[in-house]
mmCIF file of C-alpha atoms and ligand atoms in Angstrom:
data_model
loop_
_atom_site.group_PDB
_atom_site.id
_atom_site.type_symbol
_atom_site.label_atom_id
_atom_site.label_comp_id
_atom_site.label_asym_id
_atom_site.label_seq_id
_atom_site.Cartn_x
_atom_site.Cartn_y
_atom_site.Cartn_z
ATOM 1 C CA MET A 1 -23.412 -4.513 35.158
ATOM 2 C CA THR A 2 -20.235 -2.732 35.899
ATOM 3 C CA PRO A 3 -16.957 -4.294 33.980
ATOM 4 C CA PHE A 4 -14.061 -5.530 36.103
ATOM 5 C CA PRO A 5 -11.540 -4.896 36.541
ATOM 6 C CA ARG A 6 -11.405 -1.250 35.154
ATOM 7 C CA GLU A 7 -10.605 -0.632 31.652
ATOM 8 C CA ALA A 8 -7.028 0.546 32.414
ATOM 9 C CA TYR A 9 -6.532 -2.050 34.396
ATOM 10 C CA ARG A 10 -6.621 -5.007 31.716
ATOM 11 C CA GLY A 11 -2.617 -4.298 30.394
ATOM 12 C CA LEU A 12 -1.281 -3.530 33.505
ATOM 13 C CA THR A 13 0.640 -6.056 35.611
ATOM 14 C CA ARG A 14 2.388 -6.008 38.627
ATOM 15 C CA TYR A 15 5.705 -4.514 38.961
ATOM 16 C CA ALA A 16 8.705 -7.419 38.324
ATOM 17 C CA PRO A 17 12.089 -6.861 39.085
ATOM 18 C CA ASP A 18 14.775 -9.383 39.455
ATOM 19 C CA ARG A 19 15.352 -9.499 43.447
ATOM 20 C CA ARG A 20 16.871 -12.914 43.695
ATOM 21 C CA PRO A 21 19.568 -12.111 46.497
ATOM 22 C CA VAL A 22 23.099 -12.146 44.798
ATOM 23 C CA GLU A 23 26.543 -11.122 46.068
ATOM 24 C CA VAL A 24 27.209 -7.673 44.640
ATOM 25 C CA ASP A 25 24.018 -5.936 43.998
ATOM 26 C CA LEU A 26 24.475 -2.826 42.007
ATOM 27 C CA SER A 27 20.855 -3.184 40.237
ATOM 28 C CA ASP A 28 18.534 -0.713 42.243
ATOM 29 C CA ASN A 29 20.388 2.379 43.109
ATOM 30 C CA THR A 30 19.584 1.820 46.735
ATOM 31 C CA SER A 31 22.479 2.467 48.903
ATOM 32 C CA ARG A 32 25.733 0.278 49.309
ATOM 33 C CA ARG A 33 26.915 2.546 52.199
ATOM 34 C CA GLY A 34 24.581 1.219 54.932
ATOM 35 C CA ALA A 35 21.978 3.136 56.444
ATOM 36 C CA HIS A 36 21.845 6.681 58.166
ATOM 37 C CA PRO A 37 22.964 6.112 61.756
ATOM 38 C CA ALA A 38 20.682 8.149 63.296
ATOM 39 C CA ALA A 39 17.785 6.141 61.850
ATOM 40 C CA VAL A 40 19.378 2.807 63.223
ATOM 41 C CA LYS A 41 19.230 4.359 66.160
ATOM 42 C CA ILE A 42 15.550 5.032 66.121
ATOM 43 C CA MET A 43 14.555 1.915 65.109
ATOM 44 C CA GLN A 44 16.802 0.171 67.754
ATOM 45 C CA GLY A 45 15.096 2.076 70.233
ATOM 46 C CA ALA A 46 11.675 0.986 69.339
ATOM 47 C CA SER A 47 9.096 0.725 71.911
ATOM 48 C CA ALA A 48 5.834 -1.362 71.432
ATOM 49 C CA GLU A 49 3.804 1.921 71.616
ATOM 50 C CA ASP A 50 5.746 2.927 68.085
ATOM 51 C CA LEU A 51 3.595 0.044 67.061
ATOM 52 C CA THR A 52 0.350 -0.485 68.721
ATOM 53 C CA ARG A 53 -0.464 3.280 68.482
ATOM 54 C CA TYR A 54 -1.155 5.081 65.317
ATOM 55 C CA PRO A 55 1.143 7.308 63.524
ATOM 56 C CA SER A 56 0.621 10.800 63.093
ATOM 57 C CA VAL A 57 -2.227 11.682 60.678
ATOM 58 C CA TYR A 58 -0.194 13.703 57.838
ATOM 59 C CA SER A 59 3.324 13.613 59.295
ATOM 60 C CA GLU A 60 3.511 16.663 61.098
ATOM 61 C CA GLN A 61 7.222 16.133 62.425
ATOM 62 C CA LEU A 62 8.365 14.552 59.496
ATOM 63 C CA ARG A 63 6.864 18.088 57.473
ATOM 64 C CA LEU A 64 8.561 20.248 60.244
ATOM 65 C CA ALA A 65 12.145 18.684 59.831
ATOM 66 C CA VAL A 66 11.691 18.854 55.567
ATOM 67 C CA ALA A 67 10.690 22.294 56.022
ATOM 68 C CA GLU A 68 13.699 23.545 58.215
ATOM 69 C CA THR A 69 15.967 21.535 56.305
ATOM 70 C CA PHE A 70 15.015 23.164 52.851
ATOM 71 C CA GLU A 71 14.477 26.308 54.572
ATOM 72 C CA VAL A 72 11.075 26.851 52.990
ATOM 73 C CA PRO A 73 7.605 27.225 54.847
ATOM 74 C CA LEU A 74 5.718 24.047 56.641
ATOM 75 C CA ASP A 75 2.707 24.401 54.068
ATOM 76 C CA SER A 76 5.446 24.319 51.140
ATOM 77 C CA VAL A 77 5.835 20.521 52.128
ATOM 78 C CA SER A 78 3.992 17.197 51.909
ATOM 79 C CA THR A 79 4.804 13.703 52.476
ATOM 80 C CA GLY A 80 4.438 10.294 51.014
ATOM 81 C CA CYS A 81 4.961 6.748 51.233
ATOM 82 C CA GLY A 82 8.147 6.804 49.659
ATOM 83 C CA SER A 83 8.170 9.557 46.757
ATOM 84 C CA ASP A 84 6.311 6.672 44.536
ATOM 85 C CA GLY A 85 3.390 7.655 47.020
ATOM 86 C CA LEU A 86 3.734 11.173 46.119
ATOM 87 C CA LEU A 87 3.788 10.337 42.252
ATOM 88 C CA ASP A 88 0.639 8.714 42.863
ATOM 89 C CA SER A 89 -1.050 11.161 44.632
ATOM 90 C CA ALA A 90 0.141 13.749 42.485
ATOM 91 C CA PHE A 91 -1.334 12.144 39.590
ATOM 92 C CA ARG A 92 -4.521 12.057 41.393
ATOM 93 C CA ALA A 93 -4.947 15.558 42.687
ATOM 94 C CA ALA A 94 -3.929 17.160 39.029
ATOM 95 C CA GLY A 95 -5.856 14.752 36.578
ATOM 96 C CA GLU A 96 -8.942 13.517 35.843
ATOM 97 C CA PRO A 97 -9.196 9.769 34.487
ATOM 98 C CA GLY A 98 -8.699 10.090 30.667
ATOM 99 C CA GLU A 99 -6.067 12.892 30.705
ATOM 100 C CA GLU A 100 -2.639 12.889 30.027
ATOM 101 C CA ILE A 101 0.839 12.727 31.004
ATOM 102 C CA ALA A 102 3.328 13.771 29.568
ATOM 103 C CA PHE A 103 7.019 12.850 30.483
ATOM 104 C CA LEU A 104 10.587 12.780 28.044
ATOM 105 C CA THR A 105 11.318 9.144 27.310
ATOM 106 C CA PRO A 106 13.365 7.825 28.711
ATOM 107 C CA THR A 107 12.681 7.620 32.021
ATOM 108 C CA PHE A 108 11.358 6.350 35.403
ATOM 109 C CA SER A 109 9.487 3.304 34.636
ATOM 110 C CA MET A 110 7.198 3.466 37.066
ATOM 111 C CA VAL A 111 5.550 6.973 36.081
ATOM 112 C CA GLU A 112 3.805 4.890 33.291
ATOM 113 C CA THR A 113 2.391 2.186 35.911
ATOM 114 C CA PHE A 114 1.084 5.314 38.039
ATOM 115 C CA ALA A 115 -0.336 7.164 34.888
ATOM 116 C CA ARG A 116 -2.228 4.018 34.350
ATOM 117 C CA MET A 117 -3.168 3.099 37.892
ATOM 118 C CA ASN A 118 -5.027 6.076 37.987
ATOM 119 C CA GLY A 119 -6.548 5.784 34.539
ATOM 120 C CA MET A 120 -4.949 8.642 32.916
ATOM 121 C CA THR A 121 -2.693 8.466 29.493
ATOM 122 C CA PRO A 122 0.922 7.998 29.651
ATOM 123 C CA ARG A 123 2.305 10.099 26.778
ATOM 124 C CA PRO A 124 6.097 9.997 25.945
ATOM 125 C CA VAL A 125 7.646 12.376 24.020
ATOM 126 C CA ARG A 126 11.276 12.081 22.472
ATOM 127 C CA GLN A 127 12.733 15.705 22.587
ATOM 128 C CA THR A 128 16.385 17.167 22.735
ATOM 129 C CA ASP A 129 17.901 19.948 24.637
ATOM 130 C CA GLU A 130 18.015 22.347 21.500
ATOM 131 C CA ASP A 131 13.897 21.590 21.190
ATOM 132 C CA ASP A 132 11.650 24.304 22.696
ATOM 133 C CA PRO A 133 10.591 23.041 26.032
ATOM 134 C CA SER A 134 7.121 24.444 25.630
ATOM 135 C CA ALA A 135 6.258 21.426 22.782
ATOM 136 C CA LEU A 136 6.463 19.267 25.671
ATOM 137 C CA LEU A 137 2.934 20.805 26.337
ATOM 138 C CA ALA A 138 1.581 21.016 23.049
ATOM 139 C CA GLU A 139 -1.121 18.465 23.640
ATOM 140 C CA ALA A 140 -2.428 20.458 27.031
ATOM 141 C CA PRO A 141 -1.607 17.522 29.299
ATOM 142 C CA ALA A 142 -3.131 17.721 33.013
ATOM 143 C CA LEU A 143 0.522 17.073 34.292
ATOM 144 C CA LEU A 144 4.458 17.000 32.856
ATOM 145 C CA TYR A 145 6.849 14.515 34.428
ATOM 146 C CA LEU A 146 10.513 15.649 34.708
ATOM 147 C CA CYS A 147 13.473 13.609 36.178
ATOM 148 C CA SER A 148 16.711 15.188 37.064
ATOM 149 C CA PRO A 149 19.398 13.719 37.467
ATOM 150 C CA ASN A 150 16.978 10.910 35.019
ATOM 151 C CA ASN A 151 16.846 7.860 35.938
ATOM 152 C CA PRO A 152 18.397 6.046 33.985
ATOM 153 C CA THR A 153 20.609 8.211 31.570
ATOM 154 C CA GLY A 154 21.750 10.146 34.788
ATOM 155 C CA LYS A 155 21.349 13.070 32.418
ATOM 156 C CA ILE A 156 20.978 16.710 34.295
ATOM 157 C CA LEU A 157 18.214 19.352 32.930
ATOM 158 C CA GLN A 158 19.519 22.904 32.418
ATOM 159 C CA LYS A 159 18.205 25.103 34.453
ATOM 160 C CA PRO A 160 17.735 27.852 31.730
ATOM 161 C CA TRP A 161 15.829 25.160 29.606
ATOM 162 C CA ILE A 162 13.497 24.228 33.141
ATOM 163 C CA GLU A 163 12.805 28.097 33.397
ATOM 164 C CA ARG A 164 11.511 28.272 30.078
ATOM 165 C CA LEU A 165 9.008 25.409 30.215
ATOM 166 C CA LEU A 166 7.602 26.805 33.706
ATOM 167 C CA VAL A 167 6.775 29.894 32.191
ATOM 168 C CA ALA A 168 4.894 27.596 29.687
ATOM 169 C CA ALA A 169 3.455 25.845 32.122
ATOM 170 C CA GLU A 170 2.236 28.284 34.300
ATOM 171 C CA SER A 171 0.604 29.874 31.731
ATOM 172 C CA LEU A 172 -1.303 26.832 30.912
ATOM 173 C CA GLY A 173 -1.773 25.752 34.278
ATOM 174 C CA THR A 174 -0.425 22.626 33.841
ATOM 175 C CA ILE A 175 1.289 20.703 36.896
ATOM 176 C CA VAL A 176 5.165 20.068 36.654
ATOM 177 C CA LEU A 177 6.324 17.425 38.640
ATOM 178 C CA LEU A 178 10.395 17.324 38.936
ATOM 179 C CA ASP A 179 11.324 13.985 40.575
ATOM 180 C CA GLU A 180 15.000 15.006 42.514
ATOM 181 C CA ALA A 181 15.420 11.450 43.627
ATOM 182 C CA TYR A 182 19.154 12.081 42.786
ATOM 183 C CA ALA A 183 19.658 15.447 43.428
ATOM 184 C CA ASP A 184 21.613 14.690 46.723
ATOM 185 C CA PHE A 185 24.540 13.439 43.954
ATOM 186 C CA ALA A 186 24.349 15.978 41.757
ATOM 187 C CA ASP A 187 24.824 19.870 42.336
ATOM 188 C CA GLY A 188 22.317 22.151 42.939
ATOM 189 C CA ASP A 189 18.452 21.646 42.767
ATOM 190 C CA PHE A 190 15.116 23.962 42.113
ATOM 191 C CA VAL A 191 13.580 23.552 45.827
ATOM 192 C CA GLN A 192 13.695 27.254 46.052
ATOM 193 C CA GLU A 193 12.159 27.982 42.406
ATOM 194 C CA ALA A 194 9.319 25.280 43.143
ATOM 195 C CA VAL A 195 8.280 27.098 46.416
ATOM 196 C CA ARG A 196 7.816 30.332 44.798
ATOM 197 C CA SER A 197 6.162 29.330 41.582
ATOM 198 C CA THR A 198 2.409 28.292 40.977
ATOM 199 C CA ARG A 199 2.948 24.862 39.541
ATOM 200 C CA LEU A 200 6.514 22.966 40.164
ATOM 201 C CA LEU A 201 6.453 20.329 42.597
ATOM 202 C CA ILE A 202 9.989 18.969 43.497
ATOM 203 C CA LEU A 203 10.068 15.366 44.567
ATOM 204 C CA ARG A 204 12.676 14.175 47.201
ATOM 205 C CA THR A 205 13.313 10.579 48.483
ATOM 206 C CA MET A 206 15.192 9.034 51.718
ATOM 207 C CA SER A 207 15.542 5.559 49.252
ATOM 208 C CA LYS A 208 18.889 6.153 47.754
ATOM 209 C CA ALA A 209 21.402 8.894 49.513
ATOM 210 C CA TYR A 210 19.956 8.378 53.210
ATOM 211 C CA GLY A 211 19.728 4.593 52.980
ATOM 212 C CA LEU A 212 16.330 4.470 53.870
ATOM 213 C CA ALA A 213 14.836 2.455 51.013
ATOM 214 C CA GLY A 214 12.901 -0.073 53.204
ATOM 215 C CA LEU A 215 11.351 2.746 55.206
ATOM 216 C CA ARG A 216 9.368 3.963 52.651
ATOM 217 C CA VAL A 217 9.714 7.593 53.186
ATOM 218 C CA GLY A 218 9.448 10.559 50.385
ATOM 219 C CA PHE A 219 8.418 14.314 50.433
ATOM 220 C CA ALA A 220 7.315 16.896 48.210
ATOM 221 C CA LEU A 221 7.969 20.730 47.961
ATOM 222 C CA GLY A 222 6.020 23.439 46.035
ATOM 223 C CA PRO A 223 3.446 26.172 46.256
ATOM 224 C CA PRO A 224 0.887 25.913 48.885
ATOM 225 C CA ASP A 225 -1.578 25.781 46.750
ATOM 226 C CA VAL A 226 -0.214 22.799 45.022
ATOM 227 C CA ILE A 227 0.652 20.805 48.457
ATOM 228 C CA ARG A 228 -2.843 21.284 49.973
ATOM 229 C CA GLU A 229 -4.824 19.429 47.259
ATOM 230 C CA ILE A 230 -1.675 16.615 47.020
ATOM 231 C CA GLU A 231 -2.250 16.396 50.995
ATOM 232 C CA LYS A 232 -5.930 15.567 50.436
ATOM 233 C CA SER A 233 -5.028 12.758 47.808
ATOM 234 C CA ARG A 234 -2.307 11.675 49.747
ATOM 235 C CA GLY A 235 -4.566 10.810 52.710
ATOM 236 C CA PRO A 236 -4.367 10.062 56.721
ATOM 237 C CA TYR A 237 -1.191 7.788 58.239
ATOM 238 C CA GLN A 238 0.875 7.006 55.206
ATOM 239 C CA ILE A 239 4.323 6.863 57.118
ATOM 240 C CA SER A 240 4.613 4.534 60.016
ATOM 241 C CA ARG A 241 5.416 5.899 63.326
ATOM 242 C CA LEU A 242 8.849 4.437 62.962
ATOM 243 C CA GLY A 243 9.757 5.443 59.719
ATOM 244 C CA GLU A 244 8.638 9.311 60.761
ATOM 245 C CA ALA A 245 10.934 9.413 63.677
ATOM 246 C CA ALA A 246 13.847 7.254 61.797
ATOM 247 C CA ALA A 247 13.677 9.997 58.312
ATOM 248 C CA VAL A 248 13.371 13.007 61.162
ATOM 249 C CA ALA A 249 16.640 11.545 63.019
ATOM 250 C CA ALA A 250 18.100 11.322 59.512
ATOM 251 C CA LEU A 251 17.522 15.186 58.472
ATOM 252 C CA ARG A 252 18.370 16.599 61.337
ATOM 253 C CA ASP A 253 21.341 14.809 61.972
ATOM 254 C CA GLU A 254 24.742 17.144 62.109
ATOM 255 C CA GLU A 255 27.044 14.501 61.996
ATOM 256 C CA GLN A 256 28.035 15.031 58.230
ATOM 257 C CA TRP A 257 27.466 11.299 57.884
ATOM 258 C CA LEU A 258 25.265 11.778 54.335
ATOM 259 C CA ASP A 259 28.287 14.378 53.171
ATOM 260 C CA GLY A 260 30.364 11.442 52.996
ATOM 261 C CA VAL A 261 28.528 9.131 51.673
ATOM 262 C CA ILE A 262 27.777 11.761 48.806
ATOM 263 C CA GLN A 263 31.385 12.405 48.146
ATOM 264 C CA GLU A 264 32.423 8.887 48.206
ATOM 265 C CA VAL A 265 29.614 8.220 45.448
ATOM 266 C CA LYS A 266 30.415 11.061 43.379
ATOM 267 C CA HIS A 267 34.259 10.131 43.554
ATOM 268 C CA GLU A 268 33.742 6.586 43.010
ATOM 269 C CA ARG A 269 31.285 7.565 39.807
ATOM 270 C CA GLU A 270 34.009 9.457 38.108
ATOM 271 C CA ARG A 271 36.766 6.404 38.647
ATOM 272 C CA LEU A 272 34.015 4.215 37.024
ATOM 273 C CA GLN A 273 33.583 6.393 33.995
ATOM 274 C CA GLU A 274 37.176 6.470 33.602
ATOM 275 C CA GLU A 275 37.471 2.727 34.371
ATOM 276 C CA LEU A 276 35.067 2.377 31.566
ATOM 277 C CA LYS A 277 36.531 4.522 28.985
ATOM 278 C CA GLY A 278 39.832 3.240 29.513
ATOM 279 C CA ARG A 279 38.379 -0.202 28.224
ATOM 280 C CA GLY A 280 36.555 1.423 25.377
ATOM 281 C CA TRP A 281 32.937 1.890 26.385
ATOM 282 C CA ARG A 282 31.201 4.720 26.332
ATOM 283 C CA PRO A 283 29.119 5.194 29.307
ATOM 284 C CA LEU A 284 26.891 8.323 29.926
ATOM 285 C CA PRO A 285 27.854 11.316 31.937
ATOM 286 C CA SER A 286 25.435 10.991 35.395
ATOM 287 C CA GLY A 287 24.753 13.248 37.881
ATOM 288 C CA GLY A 288 23.020 10.157 40.024
ATOM 289 C CA ASN A 289 24.465 7.389 42.075
ATOM 290 C CA PHE A 290 24.475 5.224 39.046
ATOM 291 C CA ILE A 291 26.089 4.829 35.405
ATOM 292 C CA LEU A 292 23.933 3.996 32.330
ATOM 293 C CA VAL A 293 26.467 2.002 29.936
ATOM 294 C CA PRO A 294 25.557 1.349 26.144
ATOM 295 C CA LEU A 295 26.712 -2.099 25.245
ATOM 296 C CA GLU A 296 27.488 -1.211 21.593
ATOM 297 C CA GLY A 297 24.938 -3.663 20.218
ATOM 298 C CA ARG A 298 25.393 -6.172 22.787
ATOM 299 C CA PRO A 299 22.011 -7.626 24.302
ATOM 300 C CA SER A 300 21.684 -6.244 27.717
ATOM 301 C CA ARG A 301 19.695 -9.302 29.035
ATOM 302 C CA GLU A 302 22.121 -11.936 28.223
ATOM 303 C CA VAL A 303 24.751 -9.676 29.681
ATOM 304 C CA THR A 304 23.028 -9.171 32.608
ATOM 305 C CA ALA A 305 22.354 -12.607 33.025
ATOM 306 C CA ALA A 306 25.817 -13.490 32.584
ATOM 307 C CA LEU A 307 27.144 -10.966 35.281
ATOM 308 C CA ARG A 308 24.812 -12.349 37.541
ATOM 309 C CA VAL A 309 26.084 -15.597 36.916
ATOM 310 C CA LYS A 310 29.393 -13.808 38.037
ATOM 311 C CA GLY A 311 27.553 -12.767 41.629
ATOM 312 C CA VAL A 312 27.176 -9.373 40.020
ATOM 313 C CA ALA A 313 23.472 -7.840 39.594
ATOM 314 C CA VAL A 314 22.880 -4.363 37.089
ATOM 315 C CA ARG A 315 19.645 -3.268 35.673
ATOM 316 C CA PRO A 316 19.182 -4.637 31.746
ATOM 317 C CA PHE A 317 17.462 -1.969 29.768
ATOM 318 C CA PRO A 318 16.927 -3.277 26.018
ATOM 319 C CA ALA A 319 15.862 -0.828 23.356
ATOM 320 C CA LEU A 320 16.029 2.233 25.218
ATOM 321 C CA PRO A 321 15.171 5.068 22.995
ATOM 322 C CA GLY A 322 17.693 6.963 21.347
ATOM 323 C CA VAL A 323 20.297 5.309 23.002
ATOM 324 C CA GLY A 324 19.838 1.037 22.918
ATOM 325 C CA ASP A 325 20.542 -1.904 24.797
ATOM 326 C CA SER A 326 22.171 -0.636 27.964
ATOM 327 C CA ILE A 327 22.931 -1.962 31.538
ATOM 328 C CA ARG A 328 22.651 0.787 34.351
ATOM 329 C CA VAL A 329 25.258 0.256 37.273
ATOM 330 C CA SER A 330 24.616 1.347 40.723
ATOM 331 C CA ILE A 331 27.891 3.207 42.061
ATOM 332 C CA GLY A 332 28.864 0.706 45.168
ATOM 333 C CA PRO A 333 31.824 0.945 47.229
ATOM 334 C CA ARG A 334 35.188 0.512 45.410
ATOM 335 C CA ASN A 335 35.415 -3.246 46.050
ATOM 336 C CA GLU A 336 31.935 -3.803 44.458
ATOM 337 C CA LEU A 337 32.612 -1.492 41.486
ATOM 338 C CA ASP A 338 36.119 -3.652 40.799
ATOM 339 C CA ARG A 339 34.152 -6.731 40.965
ATOM 340 C CA PHE A 340 31.822 -5.580 38.445
ATOM 341 C CA LEU A 341 34.420 -4.438 36.187
ATOM 342 C CA VAL A 342 36.235 -7.600 36.484
ATOM 343 C CA ALA A 343 33.060 -9.481 35.701
ATOM 344 C CA LEU A 344 32.124 -7.205 32.479
ATOM 345 C CA ASP A 345 35.418 -7.947 31.279
ATOM 346 C CA GLU A 346 35.058 -11.410 31.445
ATOM 347 C CA VAL A 347 31.262 -11.372 29.777
ATOM 348 C CA THR A 348 32.014 -9.340 26.963
ATOM 349 C CA ALA A 349 35.543 -10.503 26.254
HETATM 350 C C1 PLP B 1 14.479 5.298 43.309
HETATM 351 C C2 PLP B 1 13.734 6.430 42.541
HETATM 352 C C3 PLP B 1 12.264 7.181 43.450
HETATM 353 C C4 PLP B 1 12.478 6.634 44.856
HETATM 354 O O1 PLP B 1 11.080 5.853 44.954
HETATM 355 P P1 PLP B 1 10.982 5.777 46.406
HETATM 356 O O2 PLP B 1 9.362 5.666 46.172
HETATM 357 O O3 PLP B 1 11.033 7.096 47.288
HETATM 358 O O4 PLP B 1 11.635 4.685 47.283
HETATM 359 C C5 PLP B 1 12.086 8.198 42.655
HETATM 360 N N1 PLP B 1 12.149 8.480 41.887
HETATM 361 C C6 PLP B 1 13.274 7.943 40.674
HETATM 362 C C7 PLP B 1 13.001 8.337 39.645
HETATM 363 C C8 PLP B 1 13.528 6.838 41.012
HETATM 364 O O5 PLP B 1 14.803 6.350 40.559
#
């Protein structure tokens, strides 16, 4: 008899973040500045046909809008049900069950989950900037996952380091996934390098800066040979009609709404850094719409629970490798960050 469930699923549990409603939710890095207005307009104008008809099979309008926005060829773009959907398709396309997915730790927690969901073996690697990047590829993993700016540390990977890594990856044939979920809040990205590479794939999402997490839209940019395989493992009808139309409208919008959001996030991020430092904390520098604050020996779950009692949610990171117990705080608007600071003062007094 075939065993049930499959071997790799025995230790796997459902994702269970704390999503109880709270006044000031700074726990999941989604937008606290509303949804992109061009997307909202599409949703308000929805017709019955948007519900009765199937969406386009491979989200062709969205691919086109992404290609135009990033000035890359159409066959360098794939799309998915959030960038989570693309992680899943990329893992499936690049590796056989049993093969390894290497990643720098700490990083996005879903990587391990998606590796296991596909019967692959997650291989966390601790590494410093000074280390030779090709060491990451020592065991010849099927795939290497990187995240820059990294969730949850906020760290931006340096360009020369990525370039050295890519040379090694290309000679081994290893696919490198670079998750740029937060690149909108940093300066610079690797999109053009990816499109010209043979092995680099960039993942992007509409869930953060665009404020569209509820729609589940993500996209990938990379060399056509890799994109073609991702499209196969992605499968048809992954994005709803309204999701695609709203994402296209947001990408095509020229009213600079996004620029305003990004500037405000960057400004408030710097202000929060200074406020925290002024109180004696040592927050990590961040290129994302969040800041990681090491708690200097305090237990992160207790601090998080105490903040919640005061109406503020953050994400706890117990015993984070190389950092210790920490909380991650999303960069909400000024009044929400002030609420957080007051609450933090009170619970850590
Ligand atoms: C939030 C986040 C995403 C976005 O995932 P979606 O499925 O597009 O909502 C992807 N990668 C990282 C590192 C994230 O933090």
